[in-house]
XYZ file of C-alpha atoms in Angstrom:
617
model
C 36.185 -22.631 38.663
C 38.229 -22.753 41.872
C 39.420 -26.347 41.821
C 41.343 -26.347 45.161
C 38.328 -25.029 47.058
C 36.073 -27.666 45.516
C 38.562 -30.417 46.460
C 38.718 -29.258 50.063
C 34.930 -29.247 50.191
C 34.786 -32.860 49.069
C 37.394 -33.821 51.698
C 35.397 -32.112 54.435
C 32.230 -33.978 53.491
C 34.011 -37.338 53.533
C 35.587 -36.912 57.000
C 32.454 -35.473 58.617
C 34.308 -32.630 60.302
C 31.414 -30.154 59.717
C 28.001 -30.233 61.283
C 24.612 -30.194 59.580
C 24.696 -26.425 59.056
C 28.080 -26.591 57.442
C 26.905 -29.485 55.262
C 23.940 -27.411 54.024
C 26.243 -24.490 53.349
C 28.614 -26.751 51.449
C 25.763 -28.144 49.339
C 24.704 -24.632 48.441
C 28.232 -23.724 47.464
C 28.500 -26.893 45.394
C 25.316 -26.035 43.542
C 26.618 -22.559 42.891
C 29.814 -24.019 41.491
C 27.827 -26.319 39.229
C 25.817 -23.378 37.995
C 29.015 -21.457 37.446
C 30.407 -24.392 35.496
C 27.285 -24.435 33.338
C 27.603 -20.718 32.710
C 31.237 -21.107 31.749
C 30.460 -23.926 29.318
C 27.614 -21.909 27.792
C 29.868 -18.875 27.480
C 32.563 -20.934 25.764
C 29.985 -22.357 23.362
C 28.574 -18.926 22.527
C 32.009 -17.373 22.058
C 33.145 -20.217 19.812
C 29.948 -19.845 17.792
C 30.508 -16.091 17.506
C 34.024 -16.651 16.200
C 32.770 -19.187 13.652
C 30.006 -16.843 12.509
C 32.627 -14.152 12.050
C 34.338 -16.484 9.547
C 31.355 -15.866 7.295
C 33.075 -12.609 6.376
C 35.806 -14.665 4.726
C 33.232 -16.828 2.982
C 31.279 -13.868 1.652
C 34.488 -12.231 0.452
C 35.621 -15.323 -1.457
C 32.222 -15.815 -3.080
C 32.117 -12.181 -4.190
C 35.668 -11.990 -5.530
C 35.321 -15.254 -7.417
C 31.981 -14.239 -8.947
C 33.228 -11.023 -10.584
C 36.142 -9.935 -12.725
C 39.611 -9.986 -11.200
C 39.976 -6.240 -11.798
C 37.704 -5.592 -8.765
C 39.263 -8.027 -6.292
C 41.054 -5.565 -4.021
C 38.060 -3.246 -3.803
C 35.856 -6.157 -2.670
C 38.361 -7.094 0.018
C 38.623 -3.526 1.259
C 34.844 -3.081 1.311
C 34.437 -6.165 3.487
C 37.137 -4.936 5.845
C 35.556 -1.503 6.061
C 32.026 -2.662 6.770
C 33.259 -4.987 9.540
C 35.270 -2.148 11.069
C 32.482 0.425 10.877
C 29.856 -2.008 12.150
C 32.031 -3.045 15.101
C 32.536 0.538 16.284
C 28.914 1.404 15.557
C 27.701 -1.670 17.435
C 29.679 -0.692 20.509
C 28.506 2.898 20.204
C 24.765 2.441 19.728
C 23.865 -0.853 18.049
C 24.038 -3.037 21.149
C 22.084 -0.484 23.135
C 19.283 -0.422 20.553
C 18.991 -4.213 20.506
C 19.112 -4.831 24.272
C 16.177 -5.787 26.481
C 15.946 -2.274 27.926
C 13.545 0.322 26.603
C 10.151 -0.367 25.087
C 8.592 -2.629 22.468
C 10.318 -0.717 19.614
C 13.971 -0.451 20.694
C 16.341 -0.241 23.614
C 16.464 2.935 25.653
C 20.051 3.850 24.741
C 21.324 3.369 28.275
C 24.173 1.136 27.093
C 25.807 3.561 24.671
C 29.592 3.070 24.917
C 28.867 0.590 27.691
C 31.636 -1.194 29.595
C 31.942 -4.931 30.128
C 28.958 -6.699 31.643
C 27.269 -10.063 31.491
C 25.063 -8.994 28.603
C 28.062 -8.507 26.337
C 28.229 -12.264 25.764
C 25.041 -12.029 23.768
C 26.263 -8.702 22.392
C 29.434 -10.283 20.988
C 27.390 -13.014 19.339
C 24.966 -10.535 17.782
C 27.880 -8.395 16.596
C 28.851 -11.230 14.256
C 25.257 -11.299 13.027
C 25.287 -7.545 12.420
C 28.479 -7.794 10.365
C 26.978 -10.621 8.296
C 23.839 -8.589 7.589
C 25.905 -5.606 6.450
C 28.103 -7.687 4.121
C 25.189 -9.048 2.058
C 24.976 -5.686 0.286
C 28.565 -5.894 -0.970
C 28.115 -8.573 -3.616
C 25.035 -7.006 -5.183
C 26.791 -3.718 -6.019
C 30.282 -5.091 -6.662
C 32.443 -3.332 -9.225
C 30.403 -0.161 -9.679
C 29.680 1.608 -6.374
C 31.902 4.142 -4.651
C 33.315 3.498 -1.209
C 31.596 6.337 0.663
C 27.958 5.479 -0.121
C 28.659 1.786 0.370
C 30.252 2.305 3.781
C 27.400 4.531 4.939
C 24.744 2.086 3.723
C 26.403 -1.029 5.170
C 27.148 0.699 8.463
C 23.515 1.789 8.695
C 22.344 -1.771 8.108
C 24.608 -3.118 10.850
C 24.113 -0.403 13.474
C 20.563 0.895 12.901
C 18.433 -1.484 10.827
C 19.578 -4.778 12.316
C 19.576 -3.746 16.024
C 16.017 -2.420 15.822
C 14.700 -5.520 14.044
C 16.646 -7.780 16.424
C 14.996 -5.995 19.354
C 11.565 -6.575 17.808
C 12.107 -10.309 17.280
C 14.484 -11.405 20.076
C 14.258 -8.996 23.027
C 11.872 -10.043 25.782
C 9.949 -6.769 25.434
C 10.011 -6.600 21.609
C 6.604 -6.443 19.935
C 7.280 -9.300 17.488
C 8.627 -11.504 20.281
C 5.541 -10.903 22.380
C 3.361 -11.702 19.363
C 4.936 -15.158 18.942
C 7.078 -14.414 15.868
C 9.282 -17.424 14.987
C 12.734 -16.598 13.668
C 15.154 -18.632 15.713
C 18.447 -17.772 13.984
C 17.716 -14.712 11.841
C 16.279 -15.731 8.478
C 14.117 -12.620 8.536
C 16.066 -10.435 10.950
C 19.341 -10.849 9.038
C 18.891 -12.391 5.600
C 15.570 -10.874 4.573
C 16.705 -7.451 5.727
C 20.139 -7.774 4.091
C 18.627 -9.090 0.861
C 16.187 -6.188 0.623
C 19.057 -3.775 1.215
C 20.967 -5.479 -1.615
C 17.974 -5.059 -3.944
C 17.749 -1.350 -3.169
C 21.478 -0.968 -3.777
C 21.514 -2.670 -7.173
C 18.437 -0.710 -8.248
C 20.177 2.526 -7.290
C 23.523 1.876 -9.009
C 22.128 0.089 -12.068
C 23.607 -2.846 -14.008
C 27.247 -3.268 -14.938
C 28.368 -1.778 -18.242
C 27.774 -4.222 -21.055
C 25.558 -6.575 -19.011
C 22.337 -5.903 -20.908
C 22.741 -4.835 -24.552
C 19.847 -3.796 -26.751
C 19.639 -5.903 -29.901
C 18.126 -3.794 -32.633
C 17.547 -6.758 -34.958
C 14.775 -8.474 -33.030
C 13.959 -5.693 -30.578
C 15.142 -7.673 -27.546
C 17.847 -7.344 -24.938
C 20.825 -9.675 -24.905
C 22.206 -10.719 -21.518
C 26.008 -10.636 -21.650
C 26.598 -11.777 -18.091
C 30.274 -11.308 -17.201
C 31.827 -14.514 -15.983
C 33.554 -14.675 -12.632
C 37.295 -15.091 -12.718
C 37.544 -18.065 -10.308
C 34.908 -20.693 -9.612
C 37.386 -22.217 -7.151
C 37.140 -19.159 -4.907
C 33.353 -19.347 -5.099
C 33.423 -23.002 -4.054
C 35.785 -22.416 -1.123
C 33.749 -19.417 0.014
C 30.440 -21.281 -0.192
C 31.797 -24.230 1.792
C 33.158 -21.856 4.437
C 29.709 -20.306 4.695
C 28.136 -23.740 5.066
C 30.516 -24.673 7.895
C 29.994 -21.326 9.624
C 26.229 -21.731 9.235
C 26.280 -24.598 11.740
C 27.406 -22.132 14.391
C 25.097 -19.483 12.954
C 22.041 -21.667 13.631
C 23.025 -23.904 16.533
C 24.830 -21.079 18.329
C 21.532 -19.208 18.541
C 20.572 -21.625 21.324
C 23.032 -19.571 23.441
C 24.182 -22.570 25.447
C 24.364 -26.334 25.825
C 23.616 -26.801 29.537
C 20.357 -27.892 31.169
C 19.098 -29.608 28.035
C 19.746 -26.656 25.731
C 22.163 -28.790 23.753
C 19.170 -30.635 22.287
C 18.015 -27.414 20.653
C 21.486 -26.850 19.231
C 21.630 -30.387 17.852
C 18.284 -30.026 16.064
C 19.428 -26.747 14.525
C 22.722 -28.265 13.365
C 21.110 -31.361 11.845
C 18.517 -29.331 9.951
C 21.367 -27.163 8.675
C 22.759 -30.301 7.032
C 19.488 -31.571 5.549
C 18.307 -28.362 3.862
C 21.369 -27.525 1.698
C 21.781 -31.174 0.704
C 18.160 -31.280 -0.477
C 18.640 -27.995 -2.320
C 21.639 -29.337 -4.242
C 19.775 -32.499 -5.243
C 16.835 -30.376 -6.396
C 18.699 -27.800 -8.463
C 20.429 -30.404 -10.669
C 17.315 -31.584 -12.566
C 15.942 -28.033 -12.642
C 19.057 -26.743 -14.399
C 19.093 -29.628 -16.864
C 15.435 -29.112 -17.745
C 15.483 -25.323 -18.031
C 18.969 -24.690 -19.405
C 20.172 -28.058 -20.658
C 23.407 -27.700 -18.704
C 24.681 -27.342 -15.158
C 26.188 -24.333 -13.420
C 28.487 -24.797 -10.439
C 27.838 -21.269 -9.194
C 24.090 -21.893 -9.407
C 24.461 -25.149 -7.474
C 26.464 -23.443 -4.736
C 23.950 -20.602 -4.523
C 21.117 -23.117 -4.224
C 22.899 -24.695 -1.240
C 23.124 -21.268 0.389
C 19.464 -20.707 -0.460
C 18.544 -23.911 1.371
C 20.484 -22.725 4.410
C 18.720 -19.364 4.361
C 15.267 -20.956 4.123
C 15.869 -23.313 7.044
C 17.411 -20.628 9.289
C 14.175 -19.180 10.802
C 12.886 -22.609 11.832
C 16.157 -24.500 12.207
C 15.368 -25.391 15.856
C 11.606 -25.853 15.440
C 11.432 -28.057 12.326
C 11.484 -31.825 12.027
C 13.973 -33.232 9.506
C 11.214 -33.629 6.925
C 10.456 -29.928 7.328
C 14.099 -29.090 6.643
C 13.909 -31.312 3.547
C 10.920 -29.335 2.281
C 12.761 -26.083 2.982
C 15.715 -27.227 0.899
C 13.582 -28.345 -2.042
C 11.474 -25.191 -2.116
C 14.519 -23.009 -1.524
C 16.311 -24.329 -4.618
C 13.225 -23.955 -6.807
C 12.410 -20.452 -5.567
C 16.017 -19.330 -5.931
C 16.161 -20.497 -9.548
C 12.875 -18.765 -10.368
C 13.905 -15.550 -8.642
C 17.274 -15.465 -10.404
C 15.542 -15.930 -13.760
C 13.047 -13.142 -13.029
C 15.850 -10.788 -12.012
C 17.458 -11.202 -15.425
C 14.134 -10.748 -17.194
C 13.646 -7.477 -15.323
C 17.183 -6.349 -16.306
C 18.424 -6.339 -12.708
C 22.125 -7.083 -12.387
C 23.012 -9.016 -9.224
C 26.498 -10.542 -9.637
C 26.136 -12.979 -6.716
C 22.310 -13.300 -6.660
C 22.279 -11.741 -3.195
C 18.616 -10.761 -3.331
C 17.481 -14.145 -4.654
C 19.508 -16.092 -2.079
C 18.992 -13.921 1.001
C 15.964 -11.733 0.333
C 13.512 -14.040 -1.434
C 14.609 -17.204 0.365
C 14.676 -15.379 3.695
C 11.032 -14.402 3.189
C 10.173 -17.984 2.230
C 11.921 -19.309 5.326
C 9.979 -17.021 7.668
C 6.687 -18.155 6.135
C 7.598 -21.855 6.241
C 8.705 -21.554 9.877
C 5.157 -20.597 10.800
C 3.621 -23.404 8.751
C 5.935 -26.396 9.253
C 7.278 -25.910 12.800
C 6.600 -28.665 15.321
C 4.754 -27.587 18.468
C 6.927 -29.591 20.836
C 10.101 -28.219 19.289
C 8.731 -24.672 19.557
C 8.118 -25.179 23.270
C 11.627 -26.576 23.712
C 13.282 -23.694 21.856
C 11.167 -20.786 23.132
C 9.475 -22.122 26.240
C 5.912 -23.251 26.757
C 3.205 -20.772 25.889
C 5.180 -18.920 23.226
C 3.529 -20.345 20.119
C 0.144 -19.301 18.815
C -2.881 -21.497 19.291
C -3.565 -22.073 15.575
C -1.567 -22.178 12.351
C -3.546 -19.459 10.626
C -2.771 -16.890 13.290
C 0.873 -17.944 13.326
C 1.072 -17.531 9.541
C -0.423 -14.060 9.869
C 2.180 -13.072 12.460
C 4.984 -14.380 10.252
C 3.658 -12.458 7.250
C 3.190 -9.259 9.240
C 6.693 -9.469 10.665
C 8.187 -9.988 7.200
C 6.343 -7.013 5.726
C 7.408 -4.733 8.568
C 11.054 -5.787 8.162
C 10.865 -5.080 4.418
C 9.268 -1.662 4.885
C 11.730 -0.709 7.621
C 14.715 -1.597 5.438
C 13.316 0.120 2.353
C 12.649 3.297 4.316
C 16.121 3.557 5.862
C 18.402 2.232 3.111
C 16.279 3.652 0.308
C 16.636 7.132 1.770
C 20.432 6.835 1.853
C 20.721 5.742 -1.772
C 18.175 8.331 -2.872
C 20.277 11.093 -1.348
C 23.441 9.899 -3.081
C 21.624 9.602 -6.402
C 20.847 13.306 -6.237
C 24.576 14.074 -6.076
C 26.168 14.000 -9.559
C 28.762 11.251 -9.559
C 28.195 10.592 -5.885
C 27.009 6.990 -6.052
C 28.564 5.157 -8.972
C 32.140 5.108 -10.215
C 32.849 6.628 -13.609
C 32.470 4.521 -16.713
C 36.191 4.580 -17.360
C 36.961 3.431 -13.789
C 34.417 0.667 -14.141
C 35.906 -0.532 -17.427
C 39.518 -0.528 -16.266
C 38.488 -1.863 -12.843
C 38.034 -0.318 -9.425
C 41.338 -1.890 -8.379
C 43.228 0.285 -10.840
C 41.043 3.314 -10.073
C 41.635 3.174 -6.305
C 44.906 1.269 -5.913
C 46.662 1.768 -9.289
C 47.378 -1.954 -9.279
C 45.612 -5.261 -9.690
C 45.312 -8.219 -7.344
C 47.064 -10.547 -9.789
C 50.239 -8.822 -11.073
C 51.204 -11.751 -13.330
C 47.702 -12.136 -14.717
C 46.650 -10.542 -18.026
C 44.005 -8.193 -16.812
C 41.072 -7.333 -18.949
C 42.046 -3.712 -19.328
C 45.544 -4.503 -20.517
C 44.199 -6.956 -23.069
C 41.675 -4.355 -24.152
C 44.342 -1.739 -24.775
C 46.523 -4.208 -26.629
C 43.638 -5.308 -28.826
C 42.679 -1.721 -29.417
C 46.158 -0.688 -30.542
C 46.576 -3.846 -32.578
C 43.370 -3.259 -34.489
C 44.295 0.344 -35.192
C 47.698 -0.721 -36.460
C 46.273 -3.475 -38.656
C 43.662 -1.155 -40.114
C 46.251 1.465 -40.990
C 48.645 -1.068 -42.445
C 45.827 -2.575 -44.476
C 45.077 0.849 -45.892
C 48.742 1.388 -46.736
C 49.016 -2.015 -48.381
C 45.946 -1.334 -50.467
C 47.373 1.998 -51.639
C 50.707 0.405 -52.501
C 49.082 -2.373 -54.524
C 47.039 0.057 -56.580
C 50.121 2.213 -57.152
C 52.261 -0.745 -58.207
C 49.651 -1.887 -60.714
C 49.478 1.603 -62.177
C 53.257 1.804 -62.376
C 53.531 -1.590 -64.079
C 51.162 -0.430 -66.801
C 53.047 2.794 -67.490
C 56.664 1.939 -66.724
C 56.896 -1.766 -67.523
C 60.503 -2.881 -67.806
C 62.073 0.462 -66.982
C 65.436 0.483 -65.267
C 65.313 3.382 -62.868
C 68.268 5.716 -62.453
C 69.980 5.008 -65.782
C 67.672 5.968 -68.633
C 64.455 7.350 -67.110
C 63.931 11.039 -66.453
C 63.132 11.752 -62.804
C 60.363 14.205 -63.583
C 58.836 11.771 -66.026
C 59.021 8.975 -63.443
C 57.186 11.064 -60.856
C 54.555 11.912 -63.413
C 53.854 8.229 -64.058
C 54.349 7.032 -60.490
C 51.906 8.392 -57.840
C 53.525 9.228 -54.575
C 52.564 6.136 -52.599
C 54.325 7.270 -49.495
C 52.699 10.668 -49.411
C 49.332 8.957 -49.649
C 50.324 6.656 -46.820
C 51.458 9.595 -44.748
C 48.156 11.312 -45.379
C 46.253 8.262 -44.136
C 48.323 8.316 -40.954
C 47.744 12.039 -40.549
C 44.008 11.563 -41.052
C 43.947 8.883 -38.390
C 46.041 11.043 -36.084
C 43.802 14.071 -36.484
C 40.510 12.171 -36.229
C 39.729 12.484 -39.943
C 37.910 10.136 -42.265
C 40.443 7.336 -41.871
C 40.108 7.545 -38.114
C 36.343 7.198 -38.341
C 36.704 4.181 -40.613
C 38.979 2.492 -38.115
C 36.753 3.603 -35.264
C 33.758 2.010 -37.006
C 35.604 -1.280 -37.260
C 36.660 -0.868 -33.666
C 33.047 -0.344 -32.616
C 32.164 -3.755 -34.067
C 34.482 -5.302 -31.532
C 33.198 -3.065 -28.753
C 29.592 -4.079 -29.447
C 30.582 -7.671 -28.714
C 31.814 -6.581 -25.284
C 35.339 -7.740 -26.071
C 37.121 -4.511 -25.198
C 36.135 -1.264 -23.456
C 34.504 1.423 -25.556
C 36.997 4.237 -25.136
C 36.068 7.691 -26.352
C 37.325 9.134 -29.694
C 39.617 11.436 -27.766
C 41.212 8.388 -26.207
C 41.434 6.818 -29.654
C 43.432 9.690 -31.078
C 45.506 10.595 -28.037
C 46.511 7.117 -26.960
C 47.651 6.135 -30.462
C 49.717 9.237 -31.209
C 52.953 7.451 -30.412
C 51.943 4.456 -32.489
C 51.014 6.577 -35.501
C 54.225 8.576 -35.246
C 56.202 5.378 -35.028
C 54.538 3.932 -38.094
C 55.043 7.185 -39.996
C 58.734 7.163 -39.122
C 58.966 3.561 -40.302
C 57.401 4.394 -43.659
C 59.651 7.428 -44.093
C 62.685 5.300 -43.363
C 61.548 2.775 -45.962
C 61.119 5.549 -48.515
C 64.590 6.900 -47.774
C 66.010 3.399 -48.125
C 64.373 2.982 -51.517
C 65.813 6.310 -52.626
C 69.266 5.177 -51.513
C 68.841 1.940 -53.474
C 67.802 3.914 -56.558
C 70.817 6.199 -56.252
C 73.071 3.179 -55.771
C 71.654 1.566 -58.882
C 72.241 4.802 -60.788
C 75.843 4.873 -59.617
C 76.351 1.259 -60.666
C 74.807 1.938 -64.067
C 77.019 4.972 -64.663
C 80.053 2.972 -63.616
C 79.143 0.217 -66.043
C 78.588 2.836 -68.757
C 82.124 4.134 -68.315
C 83.890 0.800 -67.862
C 81.975 -1.565 -70.147
C 80.346 0.714 -72.677
C 77.004 -1.054 -72.328
C 74.812 1.969 -73.057
C 76.271 2.254 -76.604
C 75.028 -1.266 -77.267
C 71.619 -0.386 -75.941
C 71.198 2.995 -77.567
C 70.397 1.532 -80.963
C 67.582 -0.515 -79.411
C 65.715 2.429 -77.876
C 62.375 3.316 -79.345
C 61.166 6.742 -80.313
C 60.317 7.622 -76.741
C 63.775 6.847 -75.499
C 62.663 3.717 -73.608
C 64.604 0.477 -73.707
C 62.772 -2.657 -74.741
C 62.005 -5.144 -72.014
C 64.129 -7.865 -73.621
C 67.244 -5.668 -73.772
C 66.499 -4.423 -70.267
C 66.360 -8.009 -69.016
C 69.630 -8.946 -70.721
C 71.249 -5.810 -69.351
C 70.223 -6.731 -65.774
C 71.463 -10.309 -66.206
C 74.844 -9.168 -67.537
C 75.172 -6.623 -64.799
């Protein structure tokens, strides 16, 4: 806005220095400036909304990292950074061109590949944030078990191929869904339904996390050992960030606030407040009735579910319609999450239930509950269908086409990687110790006792205790046998060494043999391994292979063997010292002559004389 020029124009009009022609020219220029001001305000609103929508990347990242184990934190962060980076370059390369108004009813004509700056890039920047959000939905569903390469390819494809084509169908002036009257104002079907279906395909391809579903042979059922997230605080902060960013997600889709467009943005923002609030109030009694307790993560997911359901009709629904969306969204989310577990599908953040199922519900409800006057205000007069039945059919058809399109593209990618041995999922060992350690050789929390370190410590501790228990048992049995045969014998002075060895089993050699058996994977090792498996079956520590069991504990076994050998040598030194003391006493005090007469026929000293001898000594 050129302020000095506008001021001079006002001064000219007040002094009457120009004629009628100049006055008409000035009025035209003033109107152009007003229009330019409106465009600038709209551009500022759209850019601010795009920046706020981009903050959803932070919200998604916090929800994902807080919902899984801390040993996968860095990999989640890197995946989110990578999909944003790949989608941004891909959007500039071809995504924006495919979604633009050029071309035919299916897609853009590709004329804007690597395009330079133009007026259309304002909408392109806004939709770039949408594309990044659609690509990130996949991340939480496959967290902790997918490799970087297949994930990056799949998420980049969602953001640069799947989303632009669907966006062209629903939002471009020449798209076939737009011409049919399809209602999806802010992307409940274009973004969330598509992203949720992609998440479902991903979790089906990679399978559940190790130890999530364990077969219980007793009753023939499957036990759900759902790993707990390491920080509900991160989940809460991430969910609230998503809620705040959702205001711009929905109201920013009005693409301006001038010429009455602000009314559309206000309706979208207010409905974005009603729906999640209704969802939270609905999920509380549902959880208490079904589970008898409350879950904070479930409550936060229900709020996100309410936001997803209201997104397609956020600008075309009355407040009561948003209330219905929130109530149904919470109920449908809870039912979908329960069915996912029953079908043994592992979704750490319930991405499919929140985005896929609730996105489909939102598209259907937008065709049923939308107000006609609000539709005309948001889309223009003549856009809506003449009757509700036809509108519902269009909404259903659009949803099915979006689902089939996503399944065809993303399903093909995951199918290809499944044919490559080890090409899709990380190894079992990397999954158990954490993808952070596998890729970065470090964990996100250096002062935190990671699961893998605790597992190794517990593993070594149990091996040590089992071996020591075996040694203690052998010693007790040997001591009892020795007490029966050599009761009251003073070693080193009167007992023959060969005779002592004959009566006294070599406890230490037996102990050494137990260590050697454990070290070589013998019977003792299998006994300890069996006890170790009891702990593993409870999902307390990783189930390392027998080779790991023997190799990792070599130093421990050697250390224990050295300790036992040192103890044996110490006992031998004590025996020799006692023998030396006894011989010294024999020479100086003549005690053996007093004891000789009390020996029995076997040469043994009676226990009473032995006791008195020890007391005197």
